[in-house]
Short mmCIF file of C-alpha atoms in Angstrom, two decimals:
data_model
loop_
_atom_site.label_atom_id
_atom_site.label_comp_id
_atom_site.label_asym_id
_atom_site.label_seq_id
_atom_site.Cartn_x
_atom_site.Cartn_y
_atom_site.Cartn_z
CA MET A 1 20.52 -1.81 0.08
CA ASP A 2 23.04 -4.13 1.57
CA ASP A 3 21.93 -6.92 3.65
CA PHE A 4 24.12 -7.76 6.45
CA THR A 5 23.58 -9.86 9.30
CA GLU A 6 24.07 -8.69 12.62
CA ASP A 7 27.39 -10.48 13.40
CA GLU A 8 28.71 -8.75 10.39
CA ASP A 9 27.16 -5.31 11.70
CA GLN A 10 28.72 -6.06 15.18
CA GLN A 11 32.15 -7.09 13.54
CA PHE A 12 32.12 -3.64 11.59
CA PHE A 13 31.24 -1.65 14.62
CA ASP A 14 33.75 -3.14 16.67
CA HIS A 15 36.84 -2.60 14.01
CA ILE A 16 35.37 1.16 13.90
CA ASN A 17 35.48 1.66 17.49
CA GLN A 18 38.97 0.01 17.75
CA GLN A 19 39.93 2.53 15.36
CA SER A 20 38.91 5.23 17.33
CA ASP A 21 40.57 4.17 20.47
CA ASP A 22 43.74 3.95 18.53
CA GLN A 23 43.45 7.36 17.37
CA SER A 24 42.57 8.60 20.79
CA ASP A 25 45.95 6.89 22.10
CA ASP A 26 47.77 8.53 19.32
CA GLN A 27 46.38 12.04 20.30
CA ILE A 28 47.25 12.07 24.04
CA ASP A 29 50.57 12.72 23.96
CA ASP A 30 52.90 13.22 20.92
CA GLU A 31 55.78 12.34 23.09
CA GLY A 32 53.90 9.21 24.66
CA VAL A 33 56.51 7.05 26.93
CA GLY A 34 54.21 4.04 27.52
CA ARG A 35 51.11 3.21 29.26
CA PRO A 36 49.40 4.53 32.06
CA THR A 37 49.99 3.23 35.65
CA THR A 38 46.52 1.77 35.55
CA PRO A 39 45.35 0.54 31.86
CA LEU A 40 42.51 1.78 30.36
CA SER A 41 39.67 -0.75 29.68
CA PRO A 42 40.11 -2.56 26.58
CA PRO A 43 37.91 -1.59 23.74
CA LEU A 44 36.54 -4.82 23.15
CA GLN A 45 35.64 -7.63 25.91
CA TYR A 46 37.81 -10.91 25.95
CA GLN A 47 36.06 -13.96 24.81
CA GLN A 48 37.16 -17.00 25.26
CA PRO A 49 37.44 -19.01 21.89
CA ARG A 50 35.07 -21.86 22.02
CA CYS A 51 37.21 -24.21 19.99
CA PRO A 52 36.20 -27.98 20.76
CA VAL A 53 39.24 -29.40 19.30
CA ASP A 54 41.79 -31.68 20.76
CA LEU A 55 44.46 -29.09 22.49
CA ASN A 56 46.64 -31.50 24.09
CA PHE A 57 50.36 -29.85 24.29
CA ASP A 58 51.60 -32.80 25.99
CA HIS A 59 52.25 -34.71 22.71
CA LEU A 60 52.74 -32.11 20.17
CA PRO A 61 52.98 -33.62 16.69
CA HIS A 62 56.22 -33.31 14.72
CA TYR A 63 56.26 -31.08 11.83
CA ILE A 64 57.30 -33.53 8.78
CA ASP A 65 56.53 -31.36 5.78
CA ARG A 66 58.03 -28.00 4.83
CA PRO A 67 56.86 -26.24 1.88
CA HIS A 68 58.49 -23.90 -0.05
CA PHE A 69 57.33 -20.55 -0.42
CA VAL A 70 57.41 -18.92 -3.72
CA HIS A 71 56.93 -15.17 -3.87
CA GLN A 72 54.63 -14.34 -7.05
CA GLN A 73 53.46 -10.72 -7.91
CA HIS A 74 49.70 -10.87 -7.94
CA ASN A 75 47.33 -8.95 -9.46
CA VAL A 76 43.48 -8.63 -9.45
CA GLN A 77 41.76 -10.48 -12.29
CA PRO A 78 39.28 -8.99 -14.78
CA PRO A 79 35.94 -9.69 -14.47
CA VAL A 80 33.93 -11.95 -16.78
CA GLY A 81 32.55 -9.84 -19.43
CA VAL A 82 30.75 -12.36 -22.04
CA LEU A 83 29.04 -15.39 -20.92
CA GLU A 84 28.84 -18.31 -23.78
CA VAL A 85 26.84 -21.34 -23.93
CA GLY A 86 29.39 -24.00 -23.24
CA MET A 87 31.47 -22.52 -20.99
CA THR A 88 32.75 -24.59 -18.19
CA PHE A 89 33.55 -23.92 -14.34
CA ASP A 90 35.22 -26.16 -11.75
CA ASP A 91 32.26 -25.52 -9.22
CA LYS A 92 29.08 -23.83 -8.50
CA SER A 93 30.76 -20.94 -6.71
CA GLN A 94 32.76 -19.92 -9.81
CA CYS A 95 29.94 -20.26 -12.06
CA ILE A 96 27.51 -18.18 -9.97
CA ARG A 97 30.61 -15.73 -9.82
CA ALA A 98 30.89 -15.17 -13.57
CA ILE A 99 27.29 -14.88 -14.11
CA LYS A 100 27.41 -12.08 -11.07
CA GLU A 101 30.57 -10.35 -12.77
CA TYR A 102 29.08 -10.05 -16.31
CA ASN A 103 26.10 -8.81 -15.23
CA ILE A 104 28.14 -6.24 -13.07
CA ARG A 105 30.58 -5.44 -16.14
CA ASN A 106 27.60 -4.81 -18.50
CA HIS A 107 25.44 -3.03 -15.71
CA PHE A 108 22.27 -5.34 -15.80
CA ASP A 109 20.94 -7.07 -12.99
CA CYS A 110 19.35 -10.60 -12.61
CA ARG A 111 17.53 -12.94 -10.01
CA THR A 112 17.61 -16.70 -9.16
CA ILE A 113 14.51 -18.68 -9.96
CA TYR A 114 16.07 -22.23 -9.19
CA SER A 115 19.50 -23.21 -7.53
CA ASP A 116 20.51 -26.83 -6.13
CA GLN A 117 23.61 -29.26 -6.74
CA ARG A 118 22.67 -29.72 -10.08
CA ARG A 119 21.28 -27.00 -11.98
CA LEU A 120 20.97 -23.10 -11.84
CA HIS A 121 18.41 -20.99 -13.68
CA PHE A 122 18.72 -16.85 -13.74
CA VAL A 123 16.57 -14.33 -15.39
CA CYS A 124 16.58 -10.94 -15.49
CA LYS A 125 15.31 -8.70 -12.66
CA LEU A 126 13.16 -7.09 -14.78
CA HIS A 127 11.91 -10.15 -16.65
CA GLU A 128 8.29 -8.95 -15.64
CA ASN A 129 8.36 -5.84 -17.76
CA GLY A 130 9.39 -7.80 -20.83
CA CYS A 131 13.11 -8.42 -20.51
CA THR A 132 13.36 -12.23 -22.06
CA TRP A 133 17.34 -12.47 -21.04
CA SER A 134 17.69 -16.02 -19.09
CA LEU A 135 20.29 -18.38 -18.40
CA GLY A 136 20.76 -21.95 -17.26
CA ALA A 137 23.62 -24.10 -16.04
CA CYS A 138 24.12 -27.71 -14.61
CA ASN A 139 26.63 -29.63 -13.20
CA SER A 140 27.70 -32.34 -15.65
CA LYS A 141 28.45 -36.01 -14.30
CA ARG A 142 30.46 -36.69 -17.05
CA HIS A 143 32.87 -33.71 -17.11
CA ASN A 144 32.62 -32.98 -13.33
CA LYS A 145 32.40 -29.71 -14.33
CA TRP A 146 29.25 -26.63 -13.95
CA ILE A 147 28.51 -26.15 -17.75
CA ILE A 148 26.10 -23.16 -19.27
CA LYS A 149 23.83 -25.00 -21.16
CA SER A 150 21.48 -22.28 -22.72
CA ILE A 151 21.23 -18.58 -22.68
CA ARG A 152 17.98 -17.01 -24.17
CA GLY A 153 16.94 -13.81 -25.30
CA HIS A 154 18.72 -10.64 -24.66
CA HIS A 155 18.85 -8.01 -22.46
CA THR A 156 16.13 -5.52 -24.05
CA CYS A 157 15.81 -3.42 -20.46
CA LEU A 158 17.09 -0.37 -20.30
CA VAL A 159 19.32 1.11 -17.05
CA PRO A 160 18.47 4.91 -16.63
CA MET A 161 21.32 5.76 -15.18
CA LEU A 162 24.56 4.05 -13.37
CA ARG A 163 24.53 3.88 -9.65
CA GLN A 164 27.79 4.13 -7.85
CA ASP A 165 27.35 0.72 -6.28
CA HIS A 166 25.61 -2.54 -7.71
CA ARG A 167 23.49 -4.92 -5.89
CA GLN A 168 25.28 -8.17 -7.00
CA LEU A 169 28.67 -6.81 -6.13
CA ASP A 170 28.20 -8.18 -2.57
CA LYS A 171 31.01 -9.40 -0.31
CA HIS A 172 31.57 -12.72 -1.76
CA VAL A 173 32.16 -11.30 -5.33
CA ILE A 174 34.70 -8.70 -4.00
CA ALA A 175 36.16 -11.14 -1.52
CA GLN A 176 36.99 -13.26 -4.63
CA ILE A 177 38.31 -9.93 -6.53
CA ILE A 178 40.46 -8.75 -3.97
CA GLN A 179 42.11 -11.90 -2.57
CA PRO A 180 45.49 -12.14 -4.37
CA ILE A 181 45.78 -8.46 -3.42
CA VAL A 182 44.90 -9.62 0.32
CA LYS A 183 47.17 -12.53 0.11
CA THR A 184 50.26 -10.61 -0.98
CA ASN A 185 49.67 -7.51 1.62
CA PRO A 186 47.37 -8.38 4.37
CA THR A 187 47.59 -5.13 5.73
CA VAL A 188 46.33 -3.04 2.36
CA SER A 189 44.07 -0.27 3.58
CA ILE A 190 40.32 -0.55 2.53
CA LYS A 191 40.39 2.59 0.42
CA THR A 192 43.33 1.10 -1.54
CA LEU A 193 41.06 -2.33 -2.15
CA ILE A 194 38.02 0.32 -2.73
CA ALA A 195 40.11 2.03 -5.89
CA GLU A 196 41.08 -1.29 -7.35
CA ILE A 197 37.37 -2.47 -7.21
CA LYS A 198 36.80 0.63 -9.28
CA THR A 199 39.12 0.35 -11.39
CA PHE A 200 38.34 -3.29 -12.63
CA MET A 201 34.38 -3.60 -11.57
CA ASN A 202 33.66 0.79 -12.47
CA TYR A 203 31.80 0.61 -9.46
CA THR A 204 32.60 1.75 -6.21
CA PRO A 205 31.38 -0.33 -3.17
CA SER A 206 30.69 0.91 0.36
CA TYR A 207 33.31 0.98 2.96
CA LYS A 208 31.52 -1.06 5.17
CA LYS A 209 30.88 -3.93 2.33
CA THR A 210 34.59 -3.70 1.50
CA TRP A 211 36.01 -4.00 4.81
CA LEU A 212 33.73 -7.36 5.19
CA ALA A 213 34.58 -8.56 2.05
CA LYS A 214 38.50 -8.02 3.16
CA GLN A 215 37.59 -9.96 6.36
CA LYS A 216 36.18 -12.55 4.08
CA ALA A 217 39.28 -12.73 1.76
CA LEU A 218 41.58 -13.36 4.83
CA GLU A 219 39.60 -16.19 5.75
CA MET A 220 39.60 -17.69 2.48
CA ILE A 221 43.45 -17.39 3.15
CA HIS A 222 44.27 -18.11 6.24
CA GLY A 223 41.17 -20.20 7.29
CA ASN A 224 38.59 -18.90 10.08
CA TRP A 225 39.52 -18.06 14.06
CA GLU A 226 38.30 -21.44 15.01
CA GLU A 227 40.58 -23.29 12.44
CA SER A 228 43.05 -21.04 13.53
CA TYR A 229 42.89 -22.09 17.28
CA ALA A 230 42.94 -25.74 16.03
CA LYS A 231 45.97 -25.78 14.23
CA LEU A 232 47.86 -24.29 17.42
CA PRO A 233 49.71 -27.72 18.34
CA LYS A 234 50.71 -28.27 14.92
CA LEU A 235 52.01 -24.90 14.98
CA PHE A 236 53.97 -25.25 18.09
CA GLY A 237 55.03 -28.90 17.09
CA ALA A 238 56.40 -27.22 14.08
CA LEU A 239 58.29 -24.64 16.05
CA GLN A 240 60.12 -27.48 18.32
CA SER A 241 60.72 -29.40 15.51
CA CYS A 242 62.15 -26.60 13.38
CA VAL A 243 63.90 -24.37 16.11
CA PRO A 244 65.54 -26.84 18.23
CA GLY A 245 65.16 -25.71 22.14
CA THR A 246 61.81 -24.19 21.56
CA VAL A 247 60.07 -24.28 24.90
CA VAL A 248 56.01 -24.49 24.77
CA ALA A 249 53.82 -24.50 28.02
CA ALA A 250 49.90 -24.32 27.67
CA GLN A 251 47.08 -24.26 29.66
CA THR A 252 43.83 -25.64 28.44
CA GLU A 253 40.36 -25.96 29.85
CA SER A 254 37.62 -28.90 30.05
CA LEU A 255 34.85 -28.34 27.07
CA TYR A 256 31.69 -28.42 28.72
CA GLU A 257 28.52 -29.25 26.63
CA GLY A 258 24.82 -29.75 28.62
CA GLY A 259 26.64 -29.59 31.77
CA GLU A 260 29.15 -32.63 30.98
CA ILE A 261 32.33 -32.64 29.90
CA VAL A 262 33.42 -33.53 26.15
CA PRO A 263 35.95 -36.21 26.37
CA GLY A 264 39.04 -35.58 24.00
CA LYS A 265 38.18 -31.92 23.46
CA ARG A 266 39.74 -28.93 25.62
CA LEU A 267 39.21 -24.90 25.14
CA PHE A 268 42.43 -22.85 24.54
CA LYS A 269 43.21 -20.54 27.71
CA ARG A 270 47.32 -19.44 27.73
CA VAL A 271 50.17 -20.36 25.86
CA PHE A 272 53.60 -19.34 26.61
CA TRP A 273 56.61 -19.93 24.45
CA SER A 274 60.20 -18.83 23.68
CA PHE A 275 62.33 -20.05 21.04
CA GLY A 276 65.62 -22.03 21.39
CA PRO A 277 68.06 -19.00 20.32
CA CYS A 278 66.89 -16.82 22.20
CA ILE A 279 67.31 -18.90 25.65
CA ASN A 280 70.71 -19.37 24.34
CA GLY A 281 71.22 -15.57 23.72
CA PHE A 282 70.11 -14.32 26.70
CA ALA A 283 72.92 -15.52 28.72
CA TYR A 284 75.28 -12.92 26.73
CA CYS A 285 72.98 -10.07 27.28
CA LYS A 286 72.35 -7.64 30.13
CA PRO A 287 71.03 -9.42 33.45
CA ILE A 288 67.92 -6.98 32.76
CA VAL A 289 64.39 -8.37 31.94
CA GLN A 290 61.70 -5.81 30.81
CA VAL A 291 57.87 -6.86 30.40
CA ASP A 292 54.94 -5.22 29.19
CA GLY A 293 51.63 -6.34 27.30
CA THR A 294 49.28 -5.19 24.51
CA TRP A 295 45.94 -5.53 23.85
CA LEU A 296 44.90 -8.05 20.92
CA TYR A 297 42.18 -7.54 18.58
CA GLY A 298 39.93 -9.67 16.59
CA LYS A 299 36.97 -12.19 17.25
CA TYR A 300 38.88 -13.39 20.30
CA THR A 301 40.34 -10.61 22.18
CA GLY A 302 42.85 -11.24 24.93
CA THR A 303 46.60 -9.67 25.48
CA LEU A 304 49.89 -10.29 24.01
CA LEU A 305 52.74 -10.49 26.72
CA ILE A 306 56.51 -10.18 26.06
CA ALA A 307 59.73 -10.08 27.67
CA THR A 308 62.80 -8.54 25.94
CA ALA A 309 66.42 -7.86 27.20
CA GLN A 310 69.38 -5.83 25.85
CA ASP A 311 72.35 -7.21 24.53
CA GLY A 312 75.95 -5.27 24.80
CA ALA A 313 75.26 -2.58 21.76
CA ASN A 314 71.69 -1.64 23.81
CA HIS A 315 69.85 -3.54 20.98
CA ILE A 316 66.24 -4.82 21.76
CA PHE A 317 66.43 -8.82 22.29
CA PRO A 318 62.91 -10.46 22.70
CA ILE A 319 63.22 -13.49 24.45
CA ALA A 320 59.78 -14.81 25.65
CA TYR A 321 56.04 -14.51 24.52
CA ALA A 322 52.55 -15.53 25.80
CA ILE A 323 49.05 -14.84 24.75
CA VAL A 324 46.73 -15.00 27.87
CA GLU A 325 43.05 -13.78 28.47
CA GLY A 326 44.19 -10.26 30.27
CA GLU A 327 46.73 -8.32 32.24
CA THR A 328 45.08 -10.25 35.80
CA THR A 329 47.36 -11.44 38.44
CA SER A 330 47.04 -15.07 37.29
CA ALA A 331 47.95 -14.45 33.88
CA TRP A 332 51.26 -12.29 34.73
CA GLY A 333 51.82 -15.12 37.39
CA PHE A 334 51.82 -18.02 34.58
CA PHE A 335 53.71 -16.00 32.25
CA LEU A 336 56.69 -14.70 34.76
CA LYS A 337 56.76 -18.40 36.57
CA ASN A 338 57.22 -19.85 32.74
CA LEU A 339 59.89 -17.12 32.23
CA ARG A 340 61.96 -17.46 35.52
CA ARG A 341 61.71 -21.39 34.77
CA HIS A 342 62.70 -21.59 31.32
CA VAL A 343 64.43 -18.77 30.25
CA THR A 344 65.81 -16.53 33.25
CA PRO A 345 67.05 -19.02 35.89
CA GLN A 346 69.85 -16.96 36.51
CA ILE A 347 70.61 -14.99 39.80
CA ASN A 348 70.72 -11.25 40.33
CA ILE A 349 68.24 -10.76 37.52
CA SER A 350 66.37 -7.44 37.23
CA LEU A 351 63.19 -7.08 36.23
CA ILE A 352 61.71 -3.76 34.95
CA SER A 353 58.02 -3.10 34.48
CA ASP A 354 55.20 -0.26 34.60
CA ARG A 355 53.15 -0.43 37.94
CA HIS A 356 50.56 -2.57 36.94
CA PRO A 357 49.06 -3.85 40.17
CA SER A 358 48.74 -7.27 38.76
CA ILE A 359 52.73 -7.39 37.59
CA ILE A 360 53.47 -6.41 40.98
CA SER A 361 51.20 -9.04 42.82
CA ALA A 362 52.82 -11.77 40.81
CA TYR A 363 56.32 -10.63 41.03
CA ASN A 364 55.76 -11.11 45.09
CA ASN A 365 54.37 -14.51 44.56
CA PRO A 366 56.84 -16.83 45.88
CA SER A 367 55.47 -19.59 43.86
CA ASN A 368 56.56 -17.55 40.76
CA LEU A 369 60.10 -18.09 41.42
CA TRP A 370 60.95 -14.26 41.42
CA VAL A 371 61.31 -13.10 44.90
CA GLN A 372 64.73 -14.62 45.54
CA ASP A 373 67.99 -13.41 44.07
CA THR A 374 66.08 -11.05 41.73
CA SER A 375 65.28 -7.38 41.85
CA HIS A 376 61.85 -5.59 40.82
CA PHE A 377 62.31 -1.77 39.24
CA PHE A 378 59.65 0.54 37.82
CA CYS A 379 60.21 1.88 34.19
CA LEU A 380 61.00 5.50 34.22
CA ARG A 381 59.60 6.42 31.20
CA HIS A 382 56.09 4.95 32.51
CA ILE A 383 56.68 7.30 35.49
CA ALA A 384 57.22 10.24 33.46
CA GLN A 385 54.27 8.97 31.11
CA ASN A 386 51.92 9.01 34.56
CA PHE A 387 53.16 12.21 35.54
CA LEU A 388 52.47 13.96 32.52
CA ARG A 389 49.07 13.13 32.28
CA GLY A 390 48.53 14.41 35.54
CA ASN A 391 50.02 17.74 34.67
CA SER A 392 49.26 17.99 30.95
CA ASN A 393 50.49 21.59 30.84
CA CYS A 394 54.31 20.65 32.20
CA LYS A 395 55.63 18.82 29.21
CA HIS A 396 58.42 21.22 29.96
CA LEU A 397 59.30 19.54 33.10
CA LYS A 398 60.05 15.96 31.12
CA LYS A 399 63.71 16.68 31.03
CA PRO A 400 64.33 17.44 34.64
CA LEU A 401 62.18 14.54 35.73
CA MET A 402 64.09 12.14 33.48
CA LEU A 403 67.29 13.63 34.86
CA ALA A 404 66.30 13.07 38.34
CA GLY A 405 65.51 9.42 37.43
CA TYR A 406 69.07 9.09 36.00
CA ALA A 407 71.07 10.64 38.71
CA TYR A 408 73.81 8.50 40.56
CA THR A 409 73.57 9.90 43.48
CA GLU A 410 71.12 11.03 46.07
CA LYS A 411 71.94 14.69 45.98
CA MET A 412 71.86 15.10 42.31
CA HIS A 413 68.61 13.27 42.48
CA TRP A 414 67.24 16.03 44.75
CA GLN A 415 68.94 18.55 42.97
CA HIS A 416 66.74 17.87 39.72
CA LEU A 417 63.66 17.35 41.44
CA GLY A 418 64.47 20.88 42.93
CA ASP A 419 64.55 22.26 39.36
CA ILE A 420 61.03 20.88 39.01
CA VAL A 421 59.63 22.75 41.63
CA ARG A 422 61.40 26.19 41.14
CA ILE A 423 60.15 25.94 37.45
CA SER A 424 56.74 25.30 38.30
CA GLN A 425 54.67 24.87 41.62
CA VAL A 426 53.98 21.06 40.49
CA GLN A 427 53.08 18.88 43.77
CA LEU A 428 55.59 16.04 43.81
CA ASN A 429 53.99 13.88 46.27
CA GLY A 430 53.13 11.45 43.51
CA LEU A 431 56.61 11.11 42.49
CA ILE A 432 58.33 10.80 46.23
CA ASN A 433 56.15 7.55 47.13
CA TYR A 434 57.28 4.95 44.78
CA PRO A 435 58.29 2.39 47.32
CA ASN A 436 60.58 -0.42 46.33
CA LYS A 437 61.76 -3.40 48.27
CA ASN A 438 64.55 -1.59 49.34
CA GLY A 439 62.93 1.07 51.10
CA TYR A 440 64.12 3.92 48.82
CA ASN A 441 61.68 5.80 46.74
CA ALA A 442 61.73 4.53 42.91
CA LEU A 443 63.29 7.69 41.68
CA MET A 444 66.74 7.05 43.86
CA ARG A 445 69.87 5.36 43.46
CA GLY A 446 69.27 4.02 40.17
CA ASN A 447 66.06 2.15 41.42
CA VAL A 448 64.47 2.89 37.77
CA GLY A 449 64.68 1.06 34.52
CA ASP A 450 64.58 2.62 31.27
CA ILE A 451 62.63 0.55 28.39
#
């Protein structure tokens, strides 16, 4: 039986819940056209990263070294099938891994008798039943390596039947084995990893054990969550050094320990950034900005906000990003204010969004710089999405609804809405009450955007 910690159990259950939520969202509407007016509660509660590191974004370090990345084909290395006296290993973990892989490959099992920074001693798990196999290894100061010093006896124990899994095939061993695969393809599926492990180890680990091993492999490659947050200043310093004109704006909070502020340490809260070429390229795009957000998953959840534009060929042109704690009025205000100040200072800009109350509130706040010389429109695709959610049996009404939104005259607008009434006795009160700043409803005179 696998021994998992409570934190590992919680991480795995969060992963399963996330998959269930994603599948439910995919099955809501095959012709899904956006998020509902009021977003569903995210599957994970936002946790602010407790990262006691210096996050001073006012003096970002310059990016000096630019390593050259070489693409290599990585393959799973076969396990160790033989152990011999005199075999050397770079460190203790490699030595333990080799011993475990030997036992896994040969369908044996062992247990640790003694382990410290200098010595290792293993015996067969069935030692009390008469199996005489034992192994000793030590850390050689002369060679600065771990060396197998002795292997006594032979495995005289018999395995009555081969099990599907092996006790010593734990997440640490699996992580070492699959690390090259995960490094080459971080999105590799768990089923694929299980098949690879079965090919090379002749055992089939559980889905949960393999998932946890993949998380450990990712941590071995990219570092843990706290280390990633600690590298944010260096990352944005590299962006500003390598991509001239890049703008970064971050907000941090004081770190408290025992009710007192820790000097020189800050907690990450929000960050906004836009690449220099994106800022310069927006001047050649349509004067339209489309904003939306999506949930982030992981140990520290949050929301990714993004602003996009369209070029003359109707191609999507991303212009700004932000990572915030959620779709709150304060977070949207932080994003829209920096977007207006650094990326879209032009007059007569049109902002398109869904009808999220936080976006509307942030837009109407004069301190966020959007009230004057701009217009705010609602996304027609989101309106259609919400209409179909309230009338699940009326998907055939989507086309006349979209035509009503695209109508260039009020007459044509009402004509298409009349078609909806004639096709089906659907209440249109929810559609004809989409107010905007000009006093018209949002399905009139082009006051609807299409993302």
